[in-house]
mmCIF file of C-alpha atoms in Angstrom:
data_model
loop_
_atom_site.group_PDB
_atom_site.id
_atom_site.type_symbol
_atom_site.label_atom_id
_atom_site.label_comp_id
_atom_site.label_asym_id
_atom_site.label_seq_id
_atom_site.Cartn_x
_atom_site.Cartn_y
_atom_site.Cartn_z
ATOM 1 C CA MET A 971 0.199 0.072 -0.184
ATOM 2 C CA GLU A 972 1.181 3.660 -1.140
ATOM 3 C CA ARG A 973 0.702 6.852 1.831
ATOM 4 C CA ARG A 974 -0.320 9.770 -0.613
ATOM 5 C CA SER A 975 0.047 13.404 -0.460
ATOM 6 C CA LEU A 976 -3.573 14.688 -1.314
ATOM 7 C CA LEU A 977 -4.730 18.319 0.115
ATOM 8 C CA SER A 978 -4.703 21.189 1.426
ATOM 9 C CA VAL A 979 -6.965 22.043 4.320
ATOM 10 C CA SER A 980 -8.393 24.317 6.874
ATOM 11 C CA THR A 981 -10.225 23.343 9.833
ATOM 12 C CA SER A 982 -13.554 24.878 8.646
ATOM 13 C CA THR A 983 -16.166 22.454 10.307
ATOM 14 C CA PRO A 984 -17.170 20.594 7.858
ATOM 15 C CA ALA A 985 -14.190 21.268 5.689
ATOM 16 C CA GLU A 986 -13.916 22.282 3.006
ATOM 17 C CA ALA A 987 -10.505 21.516 0.124
ATOM 18 C CA SER A 988 -9.412 21.537 -3.349
ATOM 19 C CA LEU A 989 -6.801 18.621 -4.562
ATOM 20 C CA ASP A 990 -4.800 21.808 -6.541
ATOM 21 C CA SER A 991 -4.102 24.972 -4.099
ATOM 22 C CA ASN A 992 -3.733 27.225 -7.481
ATOM 23 C CA TYR A 993 -7.032 25.746 -8.618
ATOM 24 C CA ALA A 994 -9.249 28.856 -6.946
ATOM 25 C CA GLY A 995 -11.461 31.039 -7.485
ATOM 26 C CA GLY A 996 -12.909 33.709 -6.493
ATOM 27 C CA THR A 997 -16.620 34.934 -7.975
ATOM 28 C CA LEU A 998 -20.141 33.937 -7.036
ATOM 29 C CA GLY A 999 -21.984 30.647 -7.857
ATOM 30 C CA ILE A 1000 -25.066 28.951 -8.217
ATOM 31 C CA ASN A 1001 -26.594 25.807 -8.420
ATOM 32 C CA VAL A 1002 -29.317 25.442 -10.325
ATOM 33 C CA ALA A 1003 -32.270 24.270 -9.486
ATOM 34 C CA SER A 1004 -33.096 20.437 -10.743
ATOM 35 C CA ASN A 1005 -35.088 20.223 -14.244
ATOM 36 C CA GLN A 1006 -38.131 19.664 -13.874
ATOM 37 C CA SER A 1007 -41.336 20.978 -15.179
ATOM 38 C CA TYR A 1008 -42.573 22.206 -12.329
ATOM 39 C CA ARG A 1009 -39.947 24.082 -10.690
ATOM 40 C CA GLY A 1010 -40.470 27.019 -13.836
ATOM 41 C CA THR A 1011 -36.636 27.303 -14.633
ATOM 42 C CA ALA A 1012 -37.388 28.289 -18.956
ATOM 43 C CA LEU A 1013 -33.972 26.695 -19.736
ATOM 44 C CA TRP A 1014 -34.319 25.003 -22.459
ATOM 45 C CA THR A 1015 -34.941 26.873 -26.108
ATOM 46 C CA ASP A 1016 -37.062 23.536 -27.036
ATOM 47 C CA VAL A 1017 -39.956 22.730 -24.389
ATOM 48 C CA ARG A 1018 -39.366 19.658 -24.459
ATOM 49 C CA LYS A 1019 -36.490 19.167 -22.198
ATOM 50 C CA GLN A 1020 -38.429 20.070 -19.241
ATOM 51 C CA LEU A 1021 -42.140 17.841 -20.127
ATOM 52 C CA ASP A 1022 -43.019 15.195 -17.858
ATOM 53 C CA ALA A 1023 -42.896 11.533 -19.245
ATOM 54 C CA TRP A 1024 -45.097 10.085 -21.743
ATOM 55 C CA SER A 1025 -47.812 9.140 -18.909
ATOM 56 C CA TYR A 1026 -50.549 6.434 -19.593
ATOM 57 C CA SER A 1027 -54.379 8.307 -20.828
ATOM 58 C CA GLY A 1028 -56.852 8.913 -17.626
ATOM 59 C CA GLY A 1029 -54.677 11.620 -15.940
ATOM 60 C CA ASN A 1030 -52.430 9.254 -12.679
ATOM 61 C CA SER A 1031 -49.521 10.563 -14.132
ATOM 62 C CA THR A 1032 -48.132 6.985 -14.146
ATOM 63 C CA PRO A 1033 -45.578 6.688 -16.740
ATOM 64 C CA LEU A 1034 -45.573 4.848 -19.910
ATOM 65 C CA SER A 1035 -43.222 1.286 -18.862
ATOM 66 C CA GLY A 1036 -42.998 -2.001 -21.172
ATOM 67 C CA ALA A 1037 -44.002 -2.846 -23.997
ATOM 68 C CA ASP A 1038 -44.865 0.736 -24.154
ATOM 69 C CA VAL A 1039 -42.217 3.212 -24.205
ATOM 70 C CA ASN A 1040 -39.508 2.748 -26.050
ATOM 71 C CA ALA A 1041 -35.157 3.477 -25.309
ATOM 72 C CA GLN A 1042 -35.413 7.107 -25.274
ATOM 73 C CA GLY A 1043 -38.658 8.254 -23.606
ATOM 74 C CA TYR A 1044 -41.130 7.706 -26.210
ATOM 75 C CA PRO A 1045 -44.535 6.477 -27.094
ATOM 76 C CA THR A 1046 -44.271 3.467 -29.220
ATOM 77 C CA GLY A 1047 -47.743 3.006 -30.697
ATOM 78 C CA THR A 1048 -49.310 0.619 -29.121
ATOM 79 C CA SER A 1049 -52.565 0.816 -28.476
ATOM 80 C CA ALA A 1050 -52.197 1.161 -24.749
ATOM 81 C CA SER A 1051 -49.704 4.029 -25.830
ATOM 82 C CA ASN A 1052 -52.108 5.591 -27.669
ATOM 83 C CA GLY A 1053 -53.800 8.330 -25.353
ATOM 84 C CA ALA A 1054 -50.609 8.697 -23.727
ATOM 85 C CA TYR A 1055 -50.012 12.357 -23.003
ATOM 86 C CA THR A 1056 -46.795 14.949 -21.095
ATOM 87 C CA ALA A 1057 -46.891 17.585 -18.939
ATOM 88 C CA THR A 1058 -44.843 21.042 -18.350
ATOM 89 C CA GLN A 1059 -45.162 23.869 -16.673
ATOM 90 C CA MET A 1060 -44.403 27.881 -19.076
ATOM 91 C CA ILE A 1061 -43.763 29.533 -15.574
ATOM 92 C CA GLY A 1062 -41.514 31.989 -16.896
ATOM 93 C CA TYR A 1063 -41.224 31.135 -20.467
ATOM 94 C CA PRO A 1064 -43.117 33.729 -22.141
ATOM 95 C CA ASP A 1065 -46.434 34.349 -24.444
ATOM 96 C CA GLY A 1066 -46.419 34.150 -27.905
ATOM 97 C CA THR A 1067 -46.177 31.634 -30.664
ATOM 98 C CA TYR A 1068 -44.212 28.701 -30.246
ATOM 99 C CA THR A 1069 -43.223 25.645 -32.807
ATOM 100 C CA LEU A 1070 -44.436 21.954 -32.997
ATOM 101 C CA SER A 1071 -43.252 19.764 -34.271
ATOM 102 C CA TYR A 1072 -42.647 15.950 -34.725
ATOM 103 C CA GLN A 1073 -42.908 12.923 -36.386
ATOM 104 C CA GLY A 1074 -45.156 9.420 -37.165
ATOM 105 C CA ALA A 1075 -48.640 8.972 -38.719
ATOM 106 C CA GLY A 1076 -50.338 10.104 -35.258
ATOM 107 C CA THR A 1077 -51.907 12.978 -33.638
ATOM 108 C CA ILE A 1078 -50.903 16.106 -30.629
ATOM 109 C CA ALA A 1079 -52.966 17.532 -29.145
ATOM 110 C CA VAL A 1080 -52.810 20.464 -27.618
ATOM 111 C CA SER A 1081 -54.510 21.715 -24.263
ATOM 112 C CA GLY A 1082 -54.166 23.539 -21.432
ATOM 113 C CA THR A 1083 -52.555 27.530 -21.301
ATOM 114 C CA GLY A 1084 -52.012 26.391 -25.567
ATOM 115 C CA SER A 1085 -53.738 25.868 -28.681
ATOM 116 C CA ILE A 1086 -52.510 24.951 -32.229
ATOM 117 C CA ILE A 1087 -53.617 27.742 -34.558
ATOM 118 C CA ALA A 1088 -55.732 27.528 -36.963
ATOM 119 C CA GLY A 1089 -54.477 26.019 -40.347
ATOM 120 C CA SER A 1090 -51.127 25.788 -39.532
ATOM 121 C CA THR A 1091 -51.048 22.317 -39.620
ATOM 122 C CA GLN A 1092 -48.442 20.980 -42.364
ATOM 123 C CA THR A 1093 -47.844 16.895 -42.382
ATOM 124 C CA SER A 1094 -45.807 16.127 -45.521
ATOM 125 C CA THR A 1095 -44.267 12.303 -45.771
ATOM 126 C CA VAL A 1096 -40.403 12.354 -47.458
ATOM 127 C CA ASN A 1097 -39.107 8.201 -47.319
ATOM 128 C CA GLY A 1098 -42.351 6.561 -45.558
ATOM 129 C CA VAL A 1099 -41.259 9.542 -43.198
ATOM 130 C CA THR A 1100 -44.205 11.257 -41.501
ATOM 131 C CA THR A 1101 -43.269 14.700 -40.511
ATOM 132 C CA THR A 1102 -45.779 17.739 -38.741
ATOM 133 C CA THR A 1103 -45.593 21.196 -38.518
ATOM 134 C CA ALA A 1104 -47.834 22.991 -35.938
ATOM 135 C CA LEU A 1105 -47.692 26.867 -34.889
ATOM 136 C CA VAL A 1106 -49.156 27.171 -31.064
ATOM 137 C CA SER A 1107 -50.136 30.653 -29.480
ATOM 138 C CA LEU A 1108 -48.884 30.097 -26.059
ATOM 139 C CA LYS A 1109 -51.607 32.710 -23.411
ATOM 140 C CA LYS A 1110 -50.883 31.962 -19.895
ATOM 141 C CA ASP A 1111 -53.812 34.149 -19.080
ATOM 142 C CA THR A 1112 -55.560 30.572 -18.340
ATOM 143 C CA GLY A 1113 -52.784 29.028 -16.361
ATOM 144 C CA ASN A 1114 -49.578 27.338 -15.984
ATOM 145 C CA GLN A 1115 -49.481 24.060 -17.513
ATOM 146 C CA ILE A 1116 -49.538 22.795 -21.158
ATOM 147 C CA VAL A 1117 -50.641 19.287 -21.906
ATOM 148 C CA PHE A 1118 -49.851 17.504 -25.072
ATOM 149 C CA THR A 1119 -51.423 13.977 -26.134
ATOM 150 C CA ALA A 1120 -50.826 11.623 -28.710
ATOM 151 C CA ASN A 1121 -52.946 9.439 -30.293
ATOM 152 C CA ASN A 1122 -52.868 7.019 -33.779
ATOM 153 C CA PHE A 1123 -49.791 6.186 -33.360
ATOM 154 C CA THR A 1124 -49.005 3.310 -34.503
ATOM 155 C CA THR A 1125 -45.986 0.310 -33.658
ATOM 156 C CA THR A 1126 -44.983 0.722 -37.505
ATOM 157 C CA SER A 1127 -44.896 4.742 -37.224
ATOM 158 C CA PRO A 1128 -44.793 5.707 -34.006
ATOM 159 C CA LEU A 1129 -44.246 8.738 -31.928
ATOM 160 C CA SER A 1130 -41.015 10.555 -32.346
ATOM 161 C CA ASN A 1131 -38.293 13.834 -32.948
ATOM 162 C CA PHE A 1132 -40.993 15.638 -30.765
ATOM 163 C CA HIS A 1133 -39.712 18.965 -30.343
ATOM 164 C CA PHE A 1134 -41.753 22.594 -28.715
ATOM 165 C CA MET A 1135 -39.948 25.139 -29.814
ATOM 166 C CA MET A 1136 -39.819 28.903 -27.817
ATOM 167 C CA PRO A 1137 -40.749 32.077 -30.250
ATOM 168 C CA GLY A 1138 -38.318 32.889 -32.468
ATOM 169 C CA TYR A 1139 -36.203 29.522 -32.384
ATOM 170 C CA ALA A 1140 -36.650 26.717 -35.173
ATOM 171 C CA VAL A 1141 -36.592 22.974 -34.846
ATOM 172 C CA ASN A 1142 -32.843 23.167 -35.516
ATOM 173 C CA THR A 1143 -30.946 25.590 -33.976
ATOM 174 C CA ALA A 1144 -27.437 25.454 -32.414
ATOM 175 C CA GLN A 1145 -28.888 27.462 -29.091
ATOM 176 C CA VAL A 1146 -29.918 24.787 -27.199
ATOM 177 C CA PHE A 1147 -30.831 27.335 -23.851
ATOM 178 C CA ASN A 1148 -32.948 30.041 -22.996
ATOM 179 C CA PRO A 1149 -31.326 33.456 -23.814
ATOM 180 C CA ALA A 1150 -33.882 34.102 -20.965
ATOM 181 C CA ALA A 1151 -31.427 32.256 -18.560
ATOM 182 C CA VAL A 1152 -28.540 32.298 -20.294
ATOM 183 C CA ALA A 1153 -27.954 36.122 -19.320
ATOM 184 C CA ARG A 1154 -28.651 35.133 -15.482
ATOM 185 C CA LEU A 1155 -26.272 32.252 -15.209
ATOM 186 C CA LYS A 1156 -24.065 35.063 -16.707
ATOM 187 C CA THR A 1157 -23.231 36.988 -14.169
ATOM 188 C CA PHE A 1158 -22.175 34.061 -12.456
ATOM 189 C CA GLY A 1159 -18.822 33.211 -11.601
ATOM 190 C CA LEU A 1160 -18.790 29.357 -11.610
ATOM 191 C CA ILE A 1161 -22.405 27.030 -12.316
ATOM 192 C CA ARG A 1162 -23.442 23.975 -10.032
ATOM 193 C CA LEU A 1163 -24.766 20.845 -11.361
ATOM 194 C CA MET A 1164 -26.015 19.027 -8.185
ATOM 195 C CA ASP A 1165 -29.551 19.387 -8.530
ATOM 196 C CA LEU A 1166 -29.403 19.378 -12.855
ATOM 197 C CA PHE A 1167 -27.694 16.094 -12.437
ATOM 198 C CA ASP A 1168 -29.849 14.969 -9.173
ATOM 199 C CA VAL A 1169 -26.883 13.476 -7.708
ATOM 200 C CA ASN A 1170 -28.198 12.858 -4.658
ATOM 201 C CA ASN A 1171 -30.162 10.275 -5.905
ATOM 202 C CA SER A 1172 -28.352 8.990 -9.025
ATOM 203 C CA ALA A 1173 -28.076 5.595 -9.413
ATOM 204 C CA LEU A 1174 -25.883 5.670 -12.016
ATOM 205 C CA THR A 1175 -23.034 2.874 -11.873
ATOM 206 C CA ASN A 1176 -22.135 2.664 -15.690
ATOM 207 C CA TRP A 1177 -21.803 4.689 -18.588
ATOM 208 C CA SER A 1178 -24.035 3.077 -21.118
ATOM 209 C CA ASP A 1179 -26.832 4.139 -18.688
ATOM 210 C CA ARG A 1180 -26.443 7.707 -18.464
ATOM 211 C CA PRO A 1181 -29.070 9.942 -19.989
ATOM 212 C CA LEU A 1182 -28.270 11.509 -23.568
ATOM 213 C CA PRO A 1183 -29.157 14.537 -25.215
ATOM 214 C CA THR A 1184 -30.912 12.274 -27.930
ATOM 215 C CA ALA A 1185 -33.481 11.412 -25.159
ATOM 216 C CA PHE A 1186 -37.136 12.931 -25.110
ATOM 217 C CA THR A 1187 -36.459 14.213 -21.664
ATOM 218 C CA ALA A 1188 -34.889 15.915 -20.178
ATOM 219 C CA THR A 1189 -36.626 15.256 -16.785
ATOM 220 C CA THR A 1190 -35.067 11.863 -15.786
ATOM 221 C CA SER A 1191 -34.317 10.600 -12.890
ATOM 222 C CA ASN A 1192 -30.435 10.868 -13.608
ATOM 223 C CA GLY A 1193 -31.199 14.603 -13.966
ATOM 224 C CA ILE A 1194 -29.453 15.624 -17.912
ATOM 225 C CA SER A 1195 -27.682 14.969 -20.235
ATOM 226 C CA TYR A 1196 -23.779 15.471 -19.826
ATOM 227 C CA GLU A 1197 -23.497 16.917 -23.224
ATOM 228 C CA ASP A 1198 -25.990 19.031 -22.310
ATOM 229 C CA ALA A 1199 -24.196 21.392 -19.755
ATOM 230 C CA ILE A 1200 -21.479 21.252 -21.245
ATOM 231 C CA THR A 1201 -23.918 22.903 -23.622
ATOM 232 C CA LEU A 1202 -24.615 25.341 -21.301
ATOM 233 C CA ALA A 1203 -21.337 25.917 -19.661
ATOM 234 C CA ASN A 1204 -20.504 26.416 -23.069
ATOM 235 C CA GLU A 1205 -22.402 29.169 -24.206
ATOM 236 C CA THR A 1206 -22.658 30.622 -21.134
ATOM 237 C CA ASN A 1207 -19.474 30.538 -20.845
ATOM 238 C CA THR A 1208 -19.137 30.111 -17.163
ATOM 239 C CA ASP A 1209 -17.128 27.331 -15.135
ATOM 240 C CA VAL A 1210 -19.093 24.892 -13.717
ATOM 241 C CA TRP A 1211 -19.189 22.532 -10.613
ATOM 242 C CA TRP A 1212 -19.471 18.427 -11.955
ATOM 243 C CA ASN A 1213 -20.699 16.346 -9.113
ATOM 244 C CA ILE A 1214 -20.466 12.587 -10.233
ATOM 245 C CA PRO A 1215 -23.174 9.392 -8.886
ATOM 246 C CA VAL A 1216 -21.428 8.193 -6.214
ATOM 247 C CA ASN A 1217 -21.548 4.488 -7.762
ATOM 248 C CA ALA A 1218 -20.103 6.303 -11.202
ATOM 249 C CA ASN A 1219 -17.426 3.148 -12.022
ATOM 250 C CA ASN A 1220 -14.000 3.883 -13.666
ATOM 251 C CA GLN A 1221 -14.727 3.190 -16.121
ATOM 252 C CA PHE A 1222 -17.593 5.997 -16.132
ATOM 253 C CA ILE A 1223 -15.146 8.238 -15.577
ATOM 254 C CA THR A 1224 -12.159 7.976 -17.328
ATOM 255 C CA ASN A 1225 -14.683 8.586 -20.257
ATOM 256 C CA LEU A 1226 -16.584 11.482 -18.652
ATOM 257 C CA ALA A 1227 -12.848 13.330 -18.359
ATOM 258 C CA ASN A 1228 -12.762 11.746 -22.358
ATOM 259 C CA LEU A 1229 -16.166 13.809 -23.010
ATOM 260 C CA ILE A 1230 -15.679 16.664 -20.623
ATOM 261 C CA LYS A 1231 -11.577 16.605 -23.071
ATOM 262 C CA TYR A 1232 -12.956 15.527 -25.988
ATOM 263 C CA GLY A 1233 -17.447 15.663 -26.772
ATOM 264 C CA SER A 1234 -18.552 12.781 -28.156
ATOM 265 C CA ASP A 1235 -20.110 11.260 -31.038
ATOM 266 C CA ALA A 1236 -24.044 10.809 -32.004
ATOM 267 C CA ASN A 1237 -24.726 7.512 -30.185
ATOM 268 C CA GLY A 1238 -22.790 9.365 -26.908
ATOM 269 C CA ASN A 1239 -19.432 7.827 -26.567
ATOM 270 C CA ALA A 1240 -17.009 9.837 -25.326
ATOM 271 C CA TYR A 1241 -14.650 10.719 -28.481
ATOM 272 C CA THR A 1242 -10.612 9.912 -27.251
ATOM 273 C CA SER A 1243 -8.640 12.341 -29.679
ATOM 274 C CA THR A 1244 -9.570 15.806 -30.979
ATOM 275 C CA GLN A 1245 -11.917 16.120 -33.522
ATOM 276 C CA ALA A 1246 -12.570 18.639 -36.718
ATOM 277 C CA ASN A 1247 -15.989 18.484 -35.590
ATOM 278 C CA PRO A 1248 -17.243 16.828 -33.237
ATOM 279 C CA ALA A 1249 -21.426 15.638 -33.022
ATOM 280 C CA ASN A 1250 -21.545 16.856 -28.886
ATOM 281 C CA ALA A 1251 -18.471 19.846 -28.450
ATOM 282 C CA PRO A 1252 -16.568 19.878 -25.807
ATOM 283 C CA LEU A 1253 -15.845 22.075 -22.986
ATOM 284 C CA ASN A 1254 -14.506 25.528 -23.963
ATOM 285 C CA SER A 1255 -11.379 25.678 -23.624
ATOM 286 C CA ASN A 1256 -11.279 28.390 -21.575
ATOM 287 C CA LEU A 1257 -13.336 27.079 -19.216
ATOM 288 C CA LYS A 1258 -12.566 24.773 -16.229
ATOM 289 C CA VAL A 1259 -14.580 22.336 -13.709
ATOM 290 C CA HIS A 1260 -14.551 21.187 -10.234
ATOM 291 C CA ILE A 1261 -14.570 17.406 -10.147
ATOM 292 C CA GLU A 1262 -16.719 16.906 -6.116
ATOM 293 C CA PHE A 1263 -18.016 13.305 -5.357
ATOM 294 C CA GLY A 1264 -21.232 13.339 -4.546
ATOM 295 C CA ASN A 1265 -22.861 16.360 -2.982
ATOM 296 C CA GLU A 1266 -21.811 17.198 1.317
ATOM 297 C CA LEU A 1267 -21.920 12.842 2.299
ATOM 298 C CA PHE A 1268 -21.815 14.692 5.534
ATOM 299 C CA THR A 1269 -25.362 15.317 4.696
ATOM 300 C CA PRO A 1270 -27.591 11.817 6.522
ATOM 301 C CA GLY A 1271 -30.694 10.451 5.128
ATOM 302 C CA THR A 1272 -29.228 11.085 1.190
ATOM 303 C CA TYR A 1273 -29.272 7.713 -1.199
ATOM 304 C CA ALA A 1274 -25.890 8.705 -1.998
ATOM 305 C CA THR A 1275 -24.744 9.192 1.572
ATOM 306 C CA ASN A 1276 -26.166 6.118 2.001
ATOM 307 C CA THR A 1277 -23.804 4.229 -0.316
ATOM 308 C CA ASN A 1278 -20.851 6.225 0.722
ATOM 309 C CA ASP A 1279 -21.462 4.974 4.218
ATOM 310 C CA ALA A 1280 -21.626 1.068 2.966
ATOM 311 C CA ALA A 1281 -18.623 1.621 0.877
ATOM 312 C CA ALA A 1282 -16.687 3.269 3.496
ATOM 313 C CA GLN A 1283 -17.828 0.264 6.079
ATOM 314 C CA ALA A 1284 -16.593 -2.402 3.135
ATOM 315 C CA ASN A 1285 -13.172 -0.308 2.392
ATOM 316 C CA PRO A 1286 -10.278 -1.940 3.837
ATOM 317 C CA TYR A 1287 -7.767 0.540 3.239
ATOM 318 C CA LEU A 1288 -9.945 2.932 5.574
ATOM 319 C CA ASP A 1289 -8.568 4.369 9.332
ATOM 320 C CA SER A 1290 -11.128 2.633 11.553
ATOM 321 C CA THR A 1291 -9.696 4.509 14.397
ATOM 322 C CA LEU A 1292 -10.339 7.140 13.147
ATOM 323 C CA PRO A 1293 -14.010 8.659 13.687
ATOM 324 C CA ASN A 1294 -15.900 9.156 10.788
ATOM 325 C CA LEU A 1295 -15.326 6.617 7.624
ATOM 326 C CA ASP A 1296 -17.297 8.299 5.321
ATOM 327 C CA GLY A 1297 -15.455 10.965 5.338
ATOM 328 C CA GLN A 1298 -12.303 9.384 4.960
ATOM 329 C CA GLU A 1299 -14.550 7.133 1.800
ATOM 330 C CA SER A 1300 -15.414 10.347 -0.399
ATOM 331 C CA LEU A 1301 -11.681 11.397 0.169
ATOM 332 C CA PHE A 1302 -10.412 8.398 -1.249
ATOM 333 C CA ARG A 1303 -12.290 7.663 -3.615
ATOM 334 C CA LEU A 1304 -12.277 11.847 -4.547
ATOM 335 C CA ARG A 1305 -8.232 10.277 -5.269
ATOM 336 C CA GLN A 1306 -9.048 7.826 -7.098
ATOM 337 C CA ILE A 1307 -10.854 10.133 -9.587
ATOM 338 C CA TYR A 1308 -8.014 12.111 -9.624
ATOM 339 C CA ASP A 1309 -5.633 9.597 -10.837
ATOM 340 C CA LEU A 1310 -8.487 8.593 -13.271
ATOM 341 C CA PHE A 1311 -8.560 12.098 -14.722
ATOM 342 C CA SER A 1312 -5.009 13.328 -14.536
ATOM 343 C CA SER A 1313 -4.108 10.373 -17.158
ATOM 344 C CA VAL A 1314 -6.523 12.135 -19.837
ATOM 345 C CA TYR A 1315 -5.696 14.745 -18.857
ATOM 346 C CA THR A 1316 -1.794 14.143 -19.121
ATOM 347 C CA THR A 1317 -0.002 17.431 -19.575
ATOM 348 C CA SER A 1318 -2.903 20.134 -18.538
ATOM 349 C CA LEU A 1319 -4.686 18.899 -15.110
ATOM 350 C CA SER A 1320 -4.336 21.409 -13.391
ATOM 351 C CA SER A 1321 -5.209 24.373 -15.606
ATOM 352 C CA HIS A 1322 -8.686 22.854 -16.996
ATOM 353 C CA ILE A 1323 -9.588 20.761 -13.537
ATOM 354 C CA GLY A 1324 -10.358 21.711 -9.714
ATOM 355 C CA PHE A 1325 -11.302 18.606 -7.343
ATOM 356 C CA VAL A 1326 -13.156 19.650 -3.666
ATOM 357 C CA TRP A 1327 -13.687 17.507 -1.562
ATOM 358 C CA THR A 1328 -16.313 18.223 1.827
ATOM 359 C CA GLY A 1329 -15.718 17.241 4.795
ATOM 360 C CA TYR A 1330 -15.470 17.258 7.996
ATOM 361 C CA PHE A 1331 -12.216 17.549 9.747
ATOM 362 C CA ASP A 1332 -11.983 14.985 12.286
ATOM 363 C CA SER A 1333 -11.827 12.855 9.613
ATOM 364 C CA LEU A 1334 -8.472 13.021 9.064
ATOM 365 C CA SER A 1335 -5.684 12.666 11.429
ATOM 366 C CA GLY A 1336 -2.979 15.051 12.275
ATOM 367 C CA SER A 1337 -3.069 19.326 12.134
ATOM 368 C CA PRO A 1338 -3.491 21.366 9.652
ATOM 369 C CA GLY A 1339 -1.658 21.227 6.200
ATOM 370 C CA THR A 1340 -0.873 18.812 3.967
ATOM 371 C CA LEU A 1341 -2.780 15.390 4.540
ATOM 372 C CA THR A 1342 -0.435 12.191 4.278
ATOM 373 C CA THR A 1343 -3.587 9.846 6.534
ATOM 374 C CA ASN A 1344 -4.508 6.409 6.087
ATOM 375 C CA ALA A 1345 -7.910 7.799 4.805
ATOM 376 C CA ILE A 1346 -6.199 8.515 1.535
ATOM 377 C CA THR A 1347 -3.801 5.292 1.912
ATOM 378 C CA TYR A 1348 -4.350 2.834 -1.259
ATOM 379 C CA SER A 1349 -2.823 0.347 -2.990
#
């Protein structure tokens, strides 16, 4: 086993420390609320990203499951999935004319605070694929909720490529985030992604299971896609604080490092070298990322904290004579994450990536300064 010096730490309780003493910000940051339909954050130009998952007809909000929903979250066109609906609160979005677009042989009905403008619906079929567009008038004087209901889709021509675009934006726009939200976020020096990733409750382990930007919605239990998070940083030109799910395995971490540095292809596979035209762009080279394992894993009661506690009990490299094994475990894993990122950022780690640990000082031994404790001893 090897004992390694990890970081510098203050004596505050709980303590916060950075693995790189040269990586220090001096500006105010913001933690963006989770991307749920009721939040009213109005983040997206394509409102699809904040719609609820499709639910069975009847208004009881039971999400489609099994054969009635595909991997991207769309109804499959079975009899049970027809009549499915999705909704969101349009709080924060302007009144005006929105563009609805979708593919498949059925129709989408709009109700609530929006309605399809008479005579605006256009349908075309190219190479057997039917595309429908319509203009939707949004007036929130009748409330904030808008509802979309799918009808008459089939298993051979199911619903796909659904979009609901803000006024002034085409379906293929390069602008992913609402300019009003971008303007607000640009006033901060750092965007924390903990809630956008729902990291307190995330059980993500494998890279292949993470959300992708091509999914129907971004309101899943594992938060928004990492590609969208990078786009948010790029569009706001803002550094980010990136919280990593506590179950993420080593391959997941390495892929994440490659994604941040190089971007990903259309299927979400992280590139491992610079691409001339990446399908999903990497983080802009002038921006930096703060990496935290989980979120304040000294806080009781969350899935993430409970998972970290269990890992601490099973870790033979921690020092059981010290209190707060949970703090030792989170620091132990953060050191491993540091090493994995170092294998990708071989010559430029400190200028692009910082590492943050939060915990109680009595998790550690020795006096304030450089730590060389059993809490970070591993083979």
